[in-house]
Short mmCIF file of C-alpha atoms and ligand atoms in Angstrom, two decimals:
data_model
loop_
_atom_site.label_atom_id
_atom_site.label_comp_id
_atom_site.label_asym_id
_atom_site.label_seq_id
_atom_site.Cartn_x
_atom_site.Cartn_y
_atom_site.Cartn_z
CA UNK A 135 -13.19 -3.33 27.70
CA UNK A 136 -15.38 -3.18 30.76
CA UNK A 137 -18.06 -5.88 30.81
CA UNK A 138 -21.41 -4.49 30.17
CA UNK A 139 -24.42 -5.73 32.11
CA UNK A 140 -27.38 -5.29 29.61
CA UNK A 141 -30.43 -4.49 31.47
CA UNK A 142 -28.43 -4.53 34.80
CA UNK A 143 -29.17 -8.30 34.64
CA UNK A 144 -27.49 -9.89 37.85
CA UNK A 145 -26.16 -6.65 39.10
CA UNK A 146 -26.81 -6.03 42.92
CA UNK A 147 -26.84 -2.34 43.36
CA UNK A 148 -27.90 -1.94 47.02
CA UNK A 149 -28.79 -3.58 50.26
CA UNK A 150 -32.60 -3.76 51.19
CA UNK A 151 -34.44 -5.41 54.01
CA UNK A 152 -37.84 -4.98 52.48
CA UNK A 153 -38.33 -7.89 50.15
CA UNK A 154 -36.44 -11.05 49.08
CA UNK A 155 -36.84 -12.88 45.99
CA UNK A 156 -35.35 -16.40 45.50
CA UNK A 157 -35.52 -16.98 41.87
CA UNK A 158 -34.26 -20.71 42.09
CA UNK A 159 -36.26 -21.83 44.94
CA UNK A 160 -39.25 -19.72 43.99
CA UNK A 161 -39.72 -17.92 47.32
CA UNK A 162 -40.71 -14.38 47.93
CA UNK A 163 -40.74 -12.93 51.34
CA UNK A 164 -41.69 -9.46 52.74
CA UNK A 165 -39.37 -8.74 55.60
CA UNK A 166 -38.83 -12.52 56.05
CA UNK A 167 -42.60 -13.58 55.72
CA UNK A 168 -43.19 -15.97 53.09
CA UNK A 169 -45.86 -14.56 50.48
CA UNK A 170 -47.87 -17.80 50.93
CA UNK A 171 -48.16 -17.30 54.56
CA UNK A 172 -49.10 -13.74 54.18
CA UNK A 173 -51.55 -14.46 51.27
CA UNK A 174 -53.19 -17.25 53.41
CA UNK A 175 -53.39 -15.38 56.65
CA UNK A 176 -52.90 -11.41 56.36
CA UNK A 177 -54.69 -8.62 54.99
CA UNK A 178 -53.38 -5.87 52.63
CA UNK A 179 -53.53 -3.42 55.49
CA UNK A 180 -51.24 -5.66 57.68
CA UNK A 181 -48.77 -6.07 54.69
CA UNK A 182 -48.68 -2.27 54.23
CA UNK A 183 -47.77 -1.80 57.90
CA UNK A 184 -45.22 -4.57 57.55
CA UNK A 185 -43.59 -2.89 54.40
CA UNK A 186 -43.42 0.37 56.31
CA UNK A 187 -42.14 -0.86 59.68
CA UNK A 188 -40.52 -4.09 58.98
CA UNK A 189 -42.55 -6.05 61.50
CA UNK A 190 -46.11 -7.12 61.62
CA UNK A 191 -48.57 -4.71 63.68
CA UNK A 192 -50.02 -5.30 67.11
CA UNK A 193 -53.89 -4.94 67.18
CA UNK A 194 -54.00 -1.22 68.02
CA UNK A 195 -51.30 -0.44 65.50
CA UNK A 196 -53.28 -2.15 62.79
CA UNK A 197 -56.31 -0.42 63.79
CA UNK A 198 -54.57 2.89 63.73
CA UNK A 199 -53.22 2.31 60.21
CA UNK A 200 -56.68 1.18 59.05
CA UNK A 201 -58.16 4.22 60.38
CA UNK A 202 -55.44 6.53 58.82
CA UNK A 203 -55.97 5.05 55.43
CA UNK A 204 -59.74 5.30 55.63
CA UNK A 205 -59.29 8.91 56.79
CA UNK A 206 -57.19 9.70 53.79
CA UNK A 207 -59.19 8.23 50.92
CA UNK A 208 -60.85 11.34 49.85
CA UNK A 209 -58.98 13.01 46.80
CA UNK A 210 -58.49 16.86 46.42
CA UNK A 211 -61.49 18.11 44.55
CA UNK A 212 -59.26 19.77 41.94
CA UNK A 213 -57.64 16.56 41.09
CA UNK A 214 -61.21 14.81 40.72
CA UNK A 215 -62.07 17.82 38.52
CA UNK A 216 -58.92 17.10 36.65
CA UNK A 217 -59.77 13.44 36.17
CA UNK A 218 -63.20 14.27 34.71
CA UNK A 219 -61.58 16.66 32.03
CA UNK A 220 -59.55 13.79 30.63
CA UNK A 221 -60.48 12.37 27.14
CA UNK A 222 -62.44 9.28 27.98
CA UNK A 223 -60.82 7.08 25.34
CA UNK A 224 -57.24 7.40 26.85
CA UNK A 225 -55.57 4.59 28.61
CA UNK A 226 -56.20 4.83 32.53
CA UNK A 227 -52.56 4.36 33.20
CA UNK A 228 -51.75 7.73 31.32
CA UNK A 229 -54.49 9.19 33.39
CA UNK A 230 -53.27 7.69 36.69
CA UNK A 231 -49.49 8.73 36.03
CA UNK A 232 -50.69 12.29 35.67
CA UNK A 233 -53.33 12.22 38.63
CA UNK A 234 -50.74 10.92 41.20
CA UNK A 235 -48.44 13.61 39.97
CA UNK A 236 -51.17 16.23 40.43
CA UNK A 237 -51.76 15.03 43.90
CA UNK A 238 -48.61 16.64 44.98
CA UNK A 239 -49.87 20.12 44.24
CA UNK A 240 -52.49 19.60 46.99
CA UNK A 241 -50.58 17.67 49.50
CA UNK A 242 -49.71 19.68 52.58
CA UNK A 243 -46.47 17.93 52.81
CA UNK A 244 -45.44 17.97 49.24
CA UNK A 245 -41.86 19.59 49.81
CA UNK A 246 -41.42 18.53 53.25
CA UNK A 247 -38.64 15.76 53.30
CA UNK A 248 -38.83 14.88 57.05
CA UNK A 249 -39.44 11.07 57.91
CA UNK A 250 -42.69 12.00 59.47
CA UNK A 251 -43.96 13.94 56.29
CA UNK A 252 -42.68 11.06 54.14
CA UNK A 253 -44.78 8.55 56.06
CA UNK A 254 -47.75 10.97 55.84
CA UNK A 255 -47.39 11.18 52.14
CA UNK A 256 -47.06 7.39 51.84
CA UNK A 257 -50.40 6.96 53.70
CA UNK A 258 -52.10 9.43 51.51
CA UNK A 259 -50.81 8.04 48.24
CA UNK A 260 -51.80 4.37 49.26
CA UNK A 261 -55.31 5.44 50.41
CA UNK A 262 -55.96 7.81 47.52
CA UNK A 263 -54.72 5.70 44.61
CA UNK A 264 -57.78 3.37 45.06
CA UNK A 265 -60.20 6.26 44.89
CA UNK A 266 -58.43 7.48 41.76
CA UNK A 267 -58.58 4.10 39.90
CA UNK A 268 -62.17 3.35 40.85
CA UNK A 269 -63.15 6.97 39.60
CA UNK A 270 -61.28 6.41 36.39
CA UNK A 271 -63.14 3.21 35.86
CA UNK A 272 -66.46 4.99 36.27
CA UNK A 273 -66.08 8.42 34.83
CA UNK A 274 -65.02 7.28 31.27
CA UNK A 275 -68.26 5.38 31.36
CA UNK A 276 -70.28 8.52 31.89
CA UNK A 277 -70.83 7.46 35.58
CA UNK A 278 -70.20 9.62 38.70
CA UNK A 279 -67.41 8.39 41.11
CA UNK A 280 -68.74 6.67 44.26
CA UNK A 281 -67.50 8.13 47.67
CA UNK A 282 -65.52 5.79 49.85
CA UNK A 283 -67.23 3.58 52.36
CA UNK A 284 -65.30 4.14 55.69
CA UNK A 285 -66.60 0.65 56.98
CA UNK A 286 -64.97 -1.42 54.20
CA UNK A 287 -61.16 -2.27 54.06
CA UNK A 288 -59.08 -1.03 51.13
CA UNK A 289 -59.94 -4.17 48.82
CA UNK A 290 -63.70 -4.13 49.49
CA UNK A 291 -64.03 -0.30 49.33
CA UNK A 292 -62.14 -0.43 45.86
CA UNK A 293 -64.60 -3.00 44.46
CA UNK A 294 -67.48 -0.93 45.95
CA UNK A 295 -66.39 2.28 44.49
CA UNK A 296 -65.80 0.73 41.08
CA UNK A 297 -69.02 -1.10 40.81
CA UNK A 298 -71.33 0.86 43.20
CA UNK A 299 -72.29 -2.25 45.21
CA UNK A 300 -70.70 -3.89 48.08
CA UNK A 301 -68.78 -6.89 47.09
CA UNK A 302 -69.62 -10.18 48.71
CA UNK A 303 -66.90 -11.52 51.07
CA UNK A 304 -65.18 -13.92 48.61
CA UNK A 305 -64.84 -11.20 46.02
CA UNK A 306 -63.40 -8.78 48.57
CA UNK A 307 -61.00 -11.37 50.01
CA UNK A 308 -59.79 -12.19 46.43
CA UNK A 309 -58.86 -8.60 45.79
CA UNK A 310 -57.29 -8.36 49.26
CA UNK A 311 -55.09 -11.43 48.37
CA UNK A 312 -54.27 -9.96 44.95
CA UNK A 313 -53.11 -6.67 46.56
CA UNK A 314 -51.00 -8.80 49.00
CA UNK A 315 -49.43 -10.62 46.26
CA UNK A 316 -48.59 -7.39 44.24
CA UNK A 317 -47.47 -5.23 47.13
CA UNK A 318 -43.59 -5.60 46.60
CA UNK A 319 -41.09 -7.35 44.51
CA UNK A 320 -37.71 -6.11 45.52
CA UNK A 321 -35.73 -3.90 42.78
CA UNK A 322 -38.23 -4.69 39.95
CA UNK A 323 -38.23 -1.79 37.24
CA UNK A 324 -40.89 0.45 38.51
CA UNK A 325 -39.34 0.20 42.17
CA UNK A 326 -35.90 0.83 40.76
CA UNK A 327 -37.13 3.78 38.85
CA UNK A 328 -38.76 5.16 42.02
CA UNK A 329 -35.48 4.58 43.89
CA UNK A 330 -33.54 6.38 41.22
CA UNK A 331 -35.85 9.48 41.40
CA UNK A 332 -35.52 9.30 45.24
CA UNK A 333 -31.87 9.03 45.24
CA UNK A 334 -31.56 12.58 43.73
CA UNK A 335 -33.53 13.70 46.69
CA UNK A 336 -36.56 14.50 44.69
CA UNK A 337 -39.84 14.27 46.55
CA UNK A 338 -42.03 11.18 47.04
CA UNK A 339 -44.78 12.06 44.55
CA UNK A 340 -42.15 12.58 41.88
CA UNK A 341 -40.45 9.12 42.66
CA UNK A 342 -44.02 7.43 42.52
CA UNK A 343 -44.82 9.09 39.31
CA UNK A 344 -41.63 7.64 37.77
CA UNK A 345 -42.66 4.24 39.16
CA UNK A 346 -46.17 4.40 37.63
CA UNK A 347 -44.70 5.52 34.19
CA UNK A 348 -42.46 2.36 34.36
CA UNK A 349 -44.89 -0.05 35.46
CA UNK A 350 -47.15 0.81 32.42
CA UNK A 351 -44.86 -0.93 30.03
CA UNK A 352 -45.96 -4.39 28.46
CA UNK A 353 -42.71 -6.08 29.78
CA UNK A 354 -43.73 -5.01 33.32
CA UNK A 355 -47.14 -4.28 34.83
CA UNK A 356 -48.68 -3.69 31.52
CA UNK A 357 -48.51 -7.47 30.78
CA UNK A 358 -51.77 -8.55 32.85
CA UNK A 359 -53.88 -6.45 30.52
CA UNK A 360 -52.11 -8.02 27.31
CA UNK A 361 -52.79 -11.48 28.81
CA UNK A 362 -56.63 -10.73 28.87
CA UNK A 363 -56.56 -9.27 25.43
CA UNK A 364 -54.99 -12.51 24.09
CA UNK A 365 -57.53 -14.67 26.10
CA UNK A 366 -60.33 -12.51 24.55
CA UNK A 367 -58.87 -12.94 21.10
CA UNK A 368 -58.41 -16.62 21.63
CA UNK A 369 -62.06 -16.92 22.54
CA UNK A 370 -62.57 -20.68 23.32
CA UNK A 371 -60.46 -23.43 25.13
CA UNK A 372 -59.95 -25.56 21.99
CA UNK A 373 -58.18 -22.72 20.37
CA UNK A 374 -55.74 -21.82 23.17
CA UNK A 375 -52.92 -24.38 22.47
CA UNK A 376 -52.77 -23.67 18.69
CA UNK A 377 -52.88 -19.95 19.29
CA UNK A 378 -49.91 -19.96 21.69
CA UNK A 379 -48.12 -22.58 19.51
CA UNK A 380 -48.37 -20.16 16.64
CA UNK A 381 -46.92 -17.29 18.64
CA UNK A 382 -43.99 -19.45 19.52
CA UNK A 383 -43.40 -20.55 15.97
CA UNK A 384 -43.42 -16.86 14.92
CA UNK A 385 -40.95 -16.34 17.68
CA UNK A 386 -43.22 -13.97 19.53
CA UNK A 387 -43.56 -13.44 23.22
CA UNK A 388 -46.52 -14.90 25.23
CA UNK A 389 -47.70 -12.32 27.76
CA UNK A 390 -47.58 -13.43 31.29
CA UNK A 391 -44.77 -15.83 31.05
CA UNK A 392 -41.05 -15.54 31.81
CA UNK A 393 -39.27 -13.61 34.47
CA UNK A 394 -35.89 -11.96 34.90
CA UNK A 395 -35.47 -13.37 38.22
CA UNK A 396 -37.67 -16.61 38.76
CA UNK A 397 -36.27 -19.71 36.90
CA UNK A 398 -39.11 -21.77 38.38
CA UNK A 399 -42.75 -20.98 39.24
CA UNK A 400 -43.44 -17.55 40.45
CA UNK A 401 -44.83 -18.13 43.94
CA UNK A 402 -47.55 -15.42 43.25
CA UNK A 403 -48.83 -17.44 40.26
CA UNK A 404 -49.38 -20.52 42.38
CA UNK A 405 -51.86 -18.56 44.59
CA UNK A 406 -53.48 -16.60 41.67
CA UNK A 407 -53.88 -19.92 39.65
CA UNK A 408 -56.01 -21.43 42.56
CA UNK A 409 -57.84 -18.01 42.79
CA UNK A 410 -58.64 -17.71 38.97
CA UNK A 411 -60.14 -21.58 39.19
CA UNK A 412 -62.16 -20.79 42.28
CA UNK A 413 -63.75 -17.51 41.09
CA UNK A 414 -64.24 -19.00 37.61
CA UNK A 415 -66.12 -21.99 39.02
CA UNK A 416 -68.04 -19.90 41.50
CA UNK A 417 -69.19 -17.45 38.72
CA UNK A 418 -69.89 -20.51 36.10
CA UNK A 419 -67.25 -19.05 33.99
CA UNK A 420 -64.51 -21.50 33.83
CA UNK A 421 -63.33 -20.97 30.20
CA UNK A 422 -60.77 -18.20 30.95
CA UNK A 423 -59.02 -20.36 33.63
CA UNK A 424 -59.13 -23.47 31.37
CA UNK A 425 -57.73 -21.47 28.43
CA UNK A 426 -55.02 -20.21 30.72
CA UNK A 427 -54.18 -23.81 31.99
CA UNK A 428 -53.76 -25.02 28.44
CA UNK A 429 -51.53 -22.19 27.63
CA UNK A 430 -49.37 -22.65 30.70
CA UNK A 431 -49.02 -26.47 30.06
CA UNK A 432 -47.89 -25.80 26.52
CA UNK A 433 -45.28 -23.09 27.56
CA UNK A 434 -43.82 -25.56 30.29
CA UNK A 435 -43.89 -28.32 27.70
CA UNK A 436 -42.42 -26.38 24.75
CA UNK A 437 -40.14 -23.71 26.28
CA UNK A 438 -39.92 -24.64 29.97
CA UNK A 439 -41.08 -21.05 30.84
CA UNK A 440 -43.40 -20.64 33.85
CA UNK A 441 -46.33 -18.34 34.37
CA UNK A 442 -45.71 -15.14 36.12
CA UNK A 443 -47.79 -12.87 38.43
CA UNK A 444 -49.58 -11.33 35.55
CA UNK A 445 -50.78 -14.48 33.98
CA UNK A 446 -53.54 -15.81 36.33
CA UNK A 447 -54.56 -12.40 37.68
CA UNK A 448 -55.85 -11.58 34.22
CA UNK A 449 -58.50 -14.18 34.26
CA UNK A 450 -59.33 -13.76 37.97
CA UNK A 451 -59.78 -9.93 37.41
CA UNK A 452 -62.03 -10.67 34.42
CA UNK A 453 -64.36 -12.87 36.43
CA UNK A 454 -64.50 -10.22 39.14
CA UNK A 455 -65.79 -7.75 36.50
CA UNK A 456 -62.70 -5.45 36.69
CA UNK A 457 -62.38 -3.73 33.12
CA UNK A 458 -59.40 -5.04 31.17
CA UNK A 459 -57.66 -1.69 31.06
CA UNK A 460 -57.84 -1.28 34.79
CA UNK A 461 -55.76 -4.26 35.47
CA UNK A 462 -52.34 -2.43 35.51
CA UNK A 463 -53.89 0.44 37.62
CA UNK A 464 -54.93 -2.04 40.14
CA UNK A 465 -51.43 -3.50 40.09
CA UNK A 466 -50.20 0.11 40.82
CA UNK A 467 -52.92 0.42 43.59
CA UNK A 468 -51.12 -2.52 45.41
CA UNK A 469 -47.61 -1.61 44.43
CA UNK A 470 -47.86 1.88 45.93
CA UNK A 471 -47.36 0.28 49.30
CA UNK A 472 -43.89 -1.36 48.21
CA UNK A 473 -42.84 1.88 46.24
CA UNK A 474 -43.30 4.11 49.16
CA UNK A 475 -41.51 1.65 51.48
CA UNK A 476 -38.65 1.42 48.84
CA UNK A 477 -38.62 5.36 48.65
CA UNK A 478 -38.46 5.66 52.37
CA UNK A 479 -35.57 3.14 52.65
CA UNK A 480 -33.65 4.95 49.99
CA UNK A 481 -33.99 8.23 51.82
CA UNK A 482 -32.95 6.71 55.32
CA UNK A 483 -29.44 5.64 53.45
CA UNK A 484 -29.22 7.71 50.48
CA UNK A 485 -26.59 7.39 47.60
CA UNK A 486 -27.18 8.98 44.25
CA UNK A 487 -27.78 6.04 41.77
CA UNK A 488 -25.74 6.81 38.67
CA UNK A 489 -24.32 3.98 36.78
CA UNK A 490 -21.92 4.21 33.80
CA UNK A 491 -22.13 3.23 30.24
CA UNK A 492 -19.49 1.91 28.01
CA UNK A 493 -19.15 4.59 25.23
CA UNK A 494 -19.37 2.98 21.68
CA UNK A 495 -20.17 6.12 19.57
CA UNK A 496 -17.66 7.98 17.13
CA UNK A 497 -14.69 9.83 18.74
CA UNK A 498 -12.58 12.96 17.94
CA UNK A 499 -14.85 14.38 15.18
CA UNK A 500 -14.26 18.12 14.28
CA UNK A 501 -17.17 20.52 14.08
CA UNK A 502 -18.21 21.36 10.51
CA UNK A 503 -20.29 24.43 10.04
CA UNK A 504 -23.97 23.69 9.00
CA UNK A 505 -23.65 24.77 5.36
CA UNK A 506 -20.54 22.80 4.64
CA UNK A 507 -22.02 19.47 5.77
N1 LIG B 273 -42.77 -15.96 25.80
C1 LIG B 273 -41.80 -16.54 24.75
N2 LIG B 273 -40.54 -16.65 24.99
C2 LIG B 273 -40.07 -16.01 26.13
C3 LIG B 273 -40.84 -15.30 27.07
C4 LIG B 273 -42.31 -15.30 26.87
N3 LIG B 273 -43.12 -14.69 27.72
N4 LIG B 273 -40.10 -14.80 28.10
C5 LIG B 273 -38.89 -15.18 27.85
N5 LIG B 273 -38.79 -15.92 26.72
C6 LIG B 273 -37.73 -16.53 26.07
C7 LIG B 273 -36.81 -15.48 25.30
O1 LIG B 273 -37.45 -15.32 23.97
C8 LIG B 273 -35.47 -15.86 25.37
O2 LIG B 273 -35.27 -16.86 24.68
P1 LIG B 273 -33.93 -16.94 23.71
O3 LIG B 273 -32.97 -17.17 24.89
O4 LIG B 273 -34.15 -18.30 22.77
O5 LIG B 273 -33.83 -15.73 23.11
C9 LIG B 273 -35.36 -16.42 26.93
O6 LIG B 273 -36.85 -16.89 27.15
C10 LIG B 273 -34.86 -15.37 27.81
O7 LIG B 273 -35.91 -14.22 27.89
P2 LIG B 273 -35.31 -12.71 27.90
O8 LIG B 273 -36.38 -11.91 27.26
O9 LIG B 273 -34.10 -12.63 27.39
O10 LIG B 273 -35.57 -12.63 29.42
P3 LIG B 273 -35.37 -11.17 30.30
O11 LIG B 273 -35.04 -11.52 31.59
O12 LIG B 273 -34.71 -10.04 29.46
O13 LIG B 273 -37.04 -10.77 30.28
C11 LIG B 273 -39.33 -10.70 30.56
C12 LIG B 273 -37.90 -11.18 31.21
C13 LIG B 273 -40.19 -10.68 31.96
C14 LIG B 273 -39.30 -9.31 30.03
C15 LIG B 273 -39.81 -11.65 29.56
O14 LIG B 273 -39.86 -13.01 30.09
C16 LIG B 273 -41.04 -11.27 28.85
O15 LIG B 273 -40.94 -10.44 27.99
N6 LIG B 273 -42.20 -11.81 29.38
C17 LIG B 273 -43.34 -11.52 28.77
C18 LIG B 273 -43.88 -10.03 29.47
C19 LIG B 273 -44.42 -10.27 30.89
O16 LIG B 273 -45.24 -11.19 31.22
N7 LIG B 273 -43.82 -9.51 31.78
C20 LIG B 273 -44.29 -9.48 33.12
C21 LIG B 273 -43.28 -9.92 33.99
S1 LIG B 273 -43.57 -10.01 35.71
#
C-alpha cells in the first residue's frame, strides 16, 4: 500500500525561489533576506518589489512601484456599488472573496496571460485590496468610503481610509511592519491553493480568489480574529491562565499557537510581540498584551507549543483600532503581494498540480435499479 501523506505534511511539491522557512532554526527569508532585517529596515512597497523581482529595488525603481500602486488604488465604481449592496452583517472575508473575484470583470487585462499583463494585474490587485478592506470596514457601519490619499504609503493610506484620519507615524509604521511580516510564507495553504488554480492556467484573479477562500479558515488566516475573540472573552489578565488551561484540559485548540512548519518560535511572532507591547504601552492599554503573554507562557510550559504570526497581531491590531473581523482581510491585504508573486512563478514554469489519493472505498459493486434498493 502506498504511504499516504495526510495534509501533504512534509511533502516537497515544487522548487521556489521566493521564500524559505526554516522550521527548526526559526528563520524566514524572502529571496534570501531575513524577515527581521526587512521588518527593521524596509517598507511594504520594497518587499512587494522584492517578491515580484527577486531583488531589492534601486531608488527610482522603488519610486516607480510606489507611484504605480498609488495610481491603481481606485476600485471600479461597479465593484464599489456591489460592496454597498452586500448584507452588512456578513463576514468581511465573504465579501472580500466576492469583491476580488468581481474585480476581474472590470480589469482590462483579465484574460491576458502575458507576463506584462500578469504584472499589471498583480499591481492592481495589491493596490486595490487595501481600498476594498477599508471600504468594507466603513460601509457596514453606515459610513461612506474614504478616497485614497496619494501622499500616503500603502500602510498609512489603509489606516486613513479606514478611520478617516491620518495615522501618526508610529501607527503607520506598525501596520507597515505587520504587512511586511505577513507578505509571504512559502507554500502555506492559501498560496498553495492559488498555485493549484494557476497551474490549470486559469487567470490570476481566479487564483487569488481561491487563495482568499483558503485564507479565511480558522486553521489559517482566520486564526488572528479568533485569538482576539478569545482575549475579549477572557476579559482580564488574572483570568488568562485558567482560561487557557481549561481549553487544554478539554483537549481544545488554543488559537494563535502551533505551526505545521515551525517547531520553535515563529520569527514573525518575535516582532509582533514587541509591537503589541509597545502599542499597548503607548495607548495605556496593556491588558491585551499582558493576557497574551500569560497564555504564551502557559502554552510553552504545558505543551511546548509556540505562538505563531496570528497570536500577537491580534492584540496589536486591537490597540490600533482595527475592527476584529477585519484582521483576516488585513492579512489578505499583505499576502496579496506573496500570492501574486507565487502565481507569476507558477506560470513561469508551469506543471499542472494534480496529486493522487489512495482509494479506500468499496469496489466492484453492481448497479441496482432505484426501486430495487
Ligand atoms: N493548541 C493546542 N494544541 C495544539 C495546538 C494549539 N494551537 N496546535 C497544535 N497542538 C497540538 C495538537 O493537539 C497535536 O497534539 P497531539 O499530537 O497530542 O494530538 C500536536 O500539537 C500537533 O498538532 P497538529 O494539529 O497535528 O499539527 P498540524 O501541523 O496539523 O496543525 C495548525 C498546525 C496550525 C493547524 C495547528 O497548530 C492549529 O490548529 N493551531 C491553531 C490555529 C492557528 O493558530 N492557525 C494559524 C497558523 S499560522
